Coordinates of C-alpha atoms in Angstrom, one line a residue:
M30 CA 25.1 49.6 26.0
S31 CA 26.6 46.8 23.3
L32 CA 30.2 44.9 23.5
M33 CA 30.7 47.2 20.2
Q34 CA 30.2 50.3 22.0
K35 CA 32.1 49.3 24.9
T36 CA 35.1 48.5 22.9
V37 CA 35.3 50.7 19.8
R38 CA 36.9 54.2 20.4
T39 CA 34.2 56.7 21.2
D40 CA 35.7 59.3 18.5
V41 CA 35.4 56.5 15.9
Q42 CA 31.8 55.9 16.7
A43 CA 31.1 59.6 16.7
T44 CA 32.3 60.2 13.0
Q45 CA 31.6 58.7 9.8
A46 CA 33.7 56.5 7.0
Y47 CA 35.1 58.4 4.2
V48 CA 32.2 58.8 1.6
V49 CA 32.9 58.1 -2.3
A50 CA 30.0 59.4 -4.1
P51 CA 28.5 56.8 -6.4
A52 CA 29.4 57.5 -9.9
Q53 CA 28.3 54.6 -12.1
G54 CA 26.7 55.9 -15.3
M55 CA 28.0 59.4 -14.8
V56 CA 30.4 61.9 -16.4
K57 CA 32.9 61.5 -13.3
L58 CA 34.2 64.9 -12.4
D59 CA 34.8 65.1 -8.8
A60 CA 38.0 63.2 -8.1
M61 CA 40.6 64.8 -9.9
E62 CA 41.2 61.7 -11.9
N63 CA 42.9 61.8 -15.6
P64 CA 40.2 60.8 -17.9
Q65 CA 42.5 60.0 -20.5
G66 CA 43.3 56.7 -19.0
M67 CA 46.3 54.4 -20.3
P68 CA 47.1 55.0 -24.0
A69 CA 45.6 52.3 -25.8
A70 CA 48.9 51.5 -27.4
L71 CA 50.7 50.4 -24.1
Q72 CA 47.6 48.4 -22.7
D73 CA 48.8 45.1 -24.2
A74 CA 52.4 45.7 -23.3
L75 CA 51.4 46.4 -19.7
A76 CA 49.4 43.0 -19.3
E77 CA 52.4 41.2 -20.6
A78 CA 54.8 42.6 -17.7
L79 CA 52.1 42.0 -15.4
K80 CA 51.6 38.3 -16.6
T81 CA 55.4 37.9 -15.1
V82 CA 54.7 38.9 -11.3
A83 CA 55.4 36.3 -8.9
L84 CA 52.0 36.4 -7.2
N85 CA 53.0 33.9 -4.9
R86 CA 56.0 35.9 -3.0
Y87 CA 56.0 39.1 -1.1
P88 CA 57.1 42.1 -2.4
E89 CA 60.7 43.1 -2.0
P90 CA 60.8 45.1 1.3
K91 CA 62.4 48.4 -0.3
A92 CA 61.2 48.4 -3.7
A93 CA 64.5 49.0 -5.3
A94 CA 63.7 48.6 -9.0
L95 CA 60.9 50.7 -8.5
E96 CA 62.9 53.4 -6.9
A97 CA 65.4 53.2 -10.0
A98 CA 63.3 53.8 -12.3
L99 CA 61.8 56.5 -10.3
R100 CA 64.9 58.4 -9.9
A101 CA 65.5 58.0 -14.0
H102 CA 62.4 60.0 -14.6
S103 CA 62.3 62.6 -11.8
D104 CA 64.4 65.4 -10.0
I105 CA 64.8 63.8 -6.6
P106 CA 68.3 64.7 -5.3
K107 CA 70.9 61.9 -5.5
A108 CA 71.3 62.0 -1.7
A109 CA 67.6 62.1 -0.7
Q110 CA 65.8 59.0 0.2
V111 CA 62.7 57.8 -0.9
L112 CA 60.0 55.9 1.0
F113 CA 56.7 54.2 -0.9
G114 CA 53.0 54.3 0.2
N115 CA 49.9 52.8 -0.5
G116 CA 49.0 56.4 -2.0
S117 CA 50.4 59.4 -0.6
D118 CA 47.2 59.2 2.1
E119 CA 48.9 55.9 3.7
L120 CA 52.3 58.5 3.8
I121 CA 50.3 61.4 5.5
D122 CA 49.2 58.9 8.1
L123 CA 52.6 57.5 8.7
I124 CA 54.2 60.9 9.0
I125 CA 51.7 61.9 11.8
R126 CA 52.4 58.5 13.4
A127 CA 55.9 59.1 13.5
C128 CA 56.1 62.3 14.8
C129 CA 53.0 63.0 17.1
M130 CA 52.4 61.5 20.5
P131 CA 48.5 62.2 21.8
G132 CA 47.9 65.7 22.0
D133 CA 50.8 66.7 19.7
V134 CA 49.6 69.5 16.9
V135 CA 49.5 69.2 13.5
M136 CA 49.1 72.3 11.4
S137 CA 47.9 73.5 7.9
P138 CA 46.4 76.0 6.1
V139 CA 42.4 75.4 5.8
P140 CA 40.6 74.9 3.6
T141 CA 43.2 72.2 2.5
F142 CA 42.9 68.3 1.9
V143 CA 40.8 66.9 4.3
M144 CA 43.1 64.1 5.2
Y145 CA 45.4 65.9 7.2
A146 CA 42.8 66.3 9.9
V147 CA 41.5 62.9 9.8
Y148 CA 45.2 61.4 10.5
S149 CA 45.8 63.7 13.0
Q150 CA 42.5 62.4 14.8
W151 CA 43.3 58.8 14.4
S152 CA 46.5 59.4 15.8
H153 CA 45.2 61.3 18.5
A154 CA 47.2 64.5 17.6
Q155 CA 45.4 68.0 17.6
F156 CA 44.9 69.2 14.3
V157 CA 44.9 73.1 13.9
G158 CA 43.8 75.2 10.8
V159 CA 44.7 78.3 10.0
D160 CA 42.4 80.4 8.0
L161 CA 43.6 81.3 4.3
N162 CA 42.6 84.9 3.2
P163 CA 39.4 85.3 1.7
D164 CA 41.2 84.7 -1.9
F165 CA 42.7 81.5 -0.9
T166 CA 46.2 82.9 -0.7
L167 CA 48.2 82.2 2.4
N168 CA 47.8 84.5 5.5
M169 CA 51.4 84.0 6.6
P170 CA 50.9 86.5 9.8
A171 CA 48.4 84.2 11.3
L172 CA 50.1 80.8 10.2
L173 CA 53.5 82.2 11.6
K174 CA 51.6 83.6 14.9
A175 CA 49.8 79.7 15.0
M176 CA 53.1 78.1 14.5
S177 CA 54.6 80.4 17.5
T178 CA 51.6 79.5 19.9
H179 CA 50.9 75.8 19.0
Q180 CA 54.6 74.4 18.3
P181 CA 53.5 71.9 15.9
K182 CA 55.3 68.8 15.4
V183 CA 54.1 68.5 11.6
V184 CA 53.0 71.5 9.0
F185 CA 51.4 70.3 6.0
L186 CA 51.4 72.6 2.7
A187 CA 49.5 71.5 -0.1
Y188 CA 51.6 73.0 -3.1
P189 CA 49.1 73.7 -5.1
N190 CA 46.6 73.2 -2.9
N191 CA 43.2 71.3 -2.6
P192 CA 40.4 72.1 -3.2
T193 CA 41.4 75.7 -4.2
G194 CA 44.0 75.2 -6.7
V195 CA 46.0 77.9 -5.6
A196 CA 49.6 77.4 -5.1
L197 CA 52.0 79.2 -2.7
R198 CA 55.0 81.1 -3.5
E199 CA 58.5 79.3 -3.2
A200 CA 59.5 82.4 -0.7
E201 CA 56.4 81.4 1.3
I202 CA 57.4 78.1 1.7
V203 CA 60.8 78.8 2.8
Q204 CA 59.7 81.3 5.2
V205 CA 57.4 78.7 6.8
V206 CA 60.2 76.1 6.8
K207 CA 62.6 78.6 8.7
A208 CA 59.7 79.4 11.7
A209 CA 58.4 75.7 11.9
P210 CA 59.6 74.4 15.0
G211 CA 59.2 70.4 13.5
L212 CA 58.8 68.8 10.2
V213 CA 57.2 70.8 7.1
V214 CA 55.7 68.5 4.5
V215 CA 55.4 70.0 1.1
D216 CA 52.2 67.9 -0.7
E217 CA 53.1 68.0 -4.3
A218 CA 50.1 65.8 -5.3
Y219 CA 49.5 68.1 -8.4
E220 CA 53.3 68.9 -9.3
A221 CA 52.6 67.7 -12.7
F222 CA 50.2 70.5 -13.5
A223 CA 51.7 73.2 -11.6
D224 CA 54.9 74.0 -13.4
A225 CA 56.3 74.8 -9.7
S226 CA 58.2 72.2 -7.4
F227 CA 60.0 72.6 -4.2
M228 CA 61.7 69.2 -5.0
S229 CA 65.3 70.5 -5.6
R230 CA 65.4 72.1 -2.2
V231 CA 64.4 69.1 0.0
L232 CA 67.8 68.7 1.2
E233 CA 68.8 72.3 1.6
F234 CA 66.8 72.4 4.7
P235 CA 66.8 70.2 7.8
N236 CA 63.1 69.8 8.2
V237 CA 61.6 69.5 4.9
L238 CA 59.7 66.5 3.4
V239 CA 58.2 66.4 -0.3
L240 CA 55.5 64.3 -0.8
R241 CA 53.9 62.9 -4.0
T242 CA 51.7 60.9 -5.9
F243 CA 51.0 58.9 -9.3
S244 CA 47.1 59.3 -8.8
K245 CA 46.6 62.7 -10.2
L246 CA 48.8 61.5 -13.6
G247 CA 46.5 58.5 -14.4
L248 CA 47.4 55.7 -12.1
A249 CA 44.7 56.5 -9.5
G250 CA 44.0 52.7 -9.2
V251 CA 47.1 51.4 -8.3
R252 CA 47.5 53.5 -5.3
L253 CA 51.2 54.5 -4.9
G254 CA 52.6 57.6 -3.5
Y255 CA 56.3 58.6 -2.3
A256 CA 57.9 60.8 0.1
V257 CA 61.4 62.1 -0.3
A258 CA 63.6 63.3 2.7
S259 CA 66.8 63.2 4.2
S260 CA 68.1 60.2 5.5
A261 CA 67.7 60.9 8.9
W262 CA 63.7 61.8 8.4
A263 CA 63.4 58.5 6.3
E264 CA 64.7 56.4 8.6
Q265 CA 62.6 57.3 11.4
I266 CA 59.1 57.4 9.4
D267 CA 60.2 54.0 7.8
K268 CA 59.8 52.3 11.3
V269 CA 56.3 52.8 11.2
R270 CA 55.8 51.7 7.4
P271 CA 53.7 48.6 7.2
P272 CA 56.1 45.7 5.8
Y273 CA 55.0 45.0 2.0
N274 CA 52.8 48.0 1.8
V275 CA 53.0 48.2 -2.1
N276 CA 52.1 45.3 -3.5
V277 CA 53.5 43.9 -6.6
L278 CA 51.3 44.6 -9.1
T279 CA 51.4 48.2 -8.4
R280 CA 55.2 48.2 -8.5
T281 CA 55.4 46.5 -11.9
A282 CA 52.5 48.6 -13.4
V283 CA 54.2 52.0 -12.3
E284 CA 57.7 51.0 -13.1
F285 CA 56.1 50.1 -16.6
A286 CA 54.5 53.5 -16.5
L287 CA 57.7 55.1 -16.2
T288 CA 59.6 53.6 -18.8
H289 CA 56.8 55.1 -21.1
F290 CA 56.6 58.8 -18.8
E291 CA 56.2 60.6 -21.8
A292 CA 53.0 59.6 -22.8
F293 CA 51.5 60.8 -19.5
E294 CA 53.5 64.0 -19.5
A295 CA 51.7 64.5 -22.7
Q296 CA 48.3 63.8 -21.3
A297 CA 49.3 66.1 -18.3
A298 CA 50.2 69.1 -20.8
Q299 CA 46.7 68.4 -22.6
L300 CA 44.7 68.7 -19.3
K301 CA 46.7 72.1 -18.6
A302 CA 45.4 73.5 -21.9
N303 CA 41.9 71.9 -21.3
R304 CA 42.1 73.8 -17.9
E305 CA 42.9 77.4 -19.3
T306 CA 40.0 76.6 -22.1
L307 CA 37.5 75.4 -19.2
R308 CA 38.3 78.4 -17.2
E309 CA 37.5 81.0 -20.0
A310 CA 34.2 78.9 -20.8
L311 CA 33.2 79.4 -16.9
Q312 CA 34.2 83.0 -16.6
S313 CA 32.1 83.8 -20.0
L314 CA 29.2 82.4 -17.9
R315 CA 29.2 85.8 -15.8
N316 CA 26.4 88.3 -17.1
P317 CA 24.6 91.2 -15.0
Q318 CA 21.9 88.4 -13.7
L319 CA 24.9 85.7 -12.8
V320 CA 27.7 86.5 -10.6
V321 CA 30.4 83.4 -11.4
E322 CA 34.0 83.8 -9.7
V323 CA 36.3 81.3 -11.0
F324 CA 39.2 81.2 -9.0
D325 CA 43.1 80.6 -10.7
S326 CA 44.1 77.1 -10.6
C327 CA 47.4 75.2 -11.0
A328 CA 46.3 71.7 -10.7
N329 CA 44.0 69.7 -12.8
F330 CA 40.6 71.1 -11.4
L331 CA 38.8 74.5 -10.8
L332 CA 37.2 75.8 -8.0
F333 CA 34.3 78.2 -8.7
R334 CA 31.4 80.0 -6.8
L335 CA 28.3 80.8 -7.8
P336 CA 24.7 81.5 -6.3
N337 CA 22.6 78.4 -5.4
A338 CA 25.7 76.5 -5.4
W339 CA 23.9 73.5 -3.9
E340 CA 21.1 73.4 -6.2
V341 CA 23.5 73.7 -8.8
F342 CA 25.6 70.6 -7.9
E343 CA 21.9 68.4 -7.6
G344 CA 20.9 69.8 -11.1
L345 CA 24.1 68.5 -12.9
K346 CA 23.8 65.1 -10.8
K347 CA 20.4 65.0 -12.2
K348 CA 21.6 65.2 -15.7
G349 CA 24.5 62.7 -15.2
I350 CA 27.1 65.1 -14.4
L351 CA 29.1 64.3 -10.9
I352 CA 31.3 67.2 -9.8
K353 CA 32.2 68.1 -6.0
Y354 CA 30.1 70.4 -3.7
V355 CA 32.6 71.8 -1.3
G356 CA 30.5 74.4 0.4
K357 CA 30.2 72.9 3.9
A358 CA 33.7 71.8 4.0
H359 CA 34.7 75.4 5.6
P360 CA 33.2 79.0 5.7
L361 CA 35.5 80.3 3.1
L362 CA 34.1 77.7 0.5
A363 CA 30.6 79.1 1.0
D364 CA 28.9 78.5 -2.4
C365 CA 31.7 76.7 -4.1
L366 CA 32.0 73.8 -6.5
R367 CA 34.8 71.9 -8.1
V368 CA 35.0 70.6 -11.1
T369 CA 38.1 68.3 -12.8
V370 CA 39.6 69.1 -15.7
S371 CA 38.8 66.6 -18.5
T372 CA 38.4 65.8 -22.0
D373 CA 37.2 68.5 -24.4
H374 CA 34.4 66.3 -24.7
E375 CA 33.4 65.7 -21.0
N376 CA 34.3 69.5 -20.4
Q377 CA 31.6 70.2 -22.8
Q378 CA 29.1 68.0 -21.5
F379 CA 29.5 69.8 -18.2
L380 CA 29.2 73.2 -19.4
D381 CA 26.2 72.3 -21.5
A382 CA 24.4 70.7 -18.4
L383 CA 25.7 73.8 -16.2
K384 CA 23.8 76.0 -18.7
Q385 CA 20.7 74.1 -18.8
T386 CA 20.6 73.8 -14.7
L387 CA 21.3 77.5 -14.5
A388 CA 18.7 78.4 -16.8
E389 CA 16.4 76.1 -15.0
L390 CA 17.1 77.7 -11.6
A391 CA 16.3 81.1 -13.1
Q392 CA 12.9 80.4 -14.1

């Protein structure tokens, strides 16, 4: 046994690092990114703002200017506290670390965002997934029973859910919150596309935290997420937050984006319209020889099921179209693919390649 093998945790050695699929030269529709980018009219102004950043100084510890800009352009309750993270991923990790001792339970309906389970593992917490219904709606009786049995410290509710795109009903969230023995995290990563949010009710209950990110709006590269909760929860989670976890370039870029937020809101509205057009196009592929099931989505992606999903995925990749094969992630996702909603042009490239691939597989 080598020194490394004797030193590194056995559970770390037994797993693999998170794999990001190579995408150079591809039409990239696998990661729910906004394909439109920073509006060209704003790029020079952003560059000027970034030129003034003092790279030789550590960031201010509380990001007060960023928080003020965020509050001016969001629905955060005045009495709620805000915590920033290096993407919402870091905040998920911090929440679990702040709440869970080894062996404590973290729970979520599944299939869902994989990092809930990953960060639970690294904190030696036990992740318990509760299967959704076959149509990806919440199995409330099963979830309530599991919470009663396992007494989770943290329950994650993705609203809408990834990779399904399905959104919970607000009444369902309230039912879970009232029954949960610990913290309920309402993860609103796709809020911009959902026309629904639990933010206004975050202080109504003693055990709720709302999580959001700027990644899906068009700022995935700057890596900024934020958590909103009562001062009591924020104070405890802040204790495990690394100092200076959000760098000065990220802060400046997001502050700038918030002053031009209407541009990003317009992009989100366009993607919502494109989502419906793409959904209709995928549904139109259905015929007596081909069953294509497209699931309702309140996010910026669509989940769909069809025969030979892996072969379809590989066929698309050979044609320069990268989407996500999720068929192995959970039994409920068998033969499922997930595609990011993009521009009219990229959506059409995807559809043309899909039709061609299906024709080839039918031969």
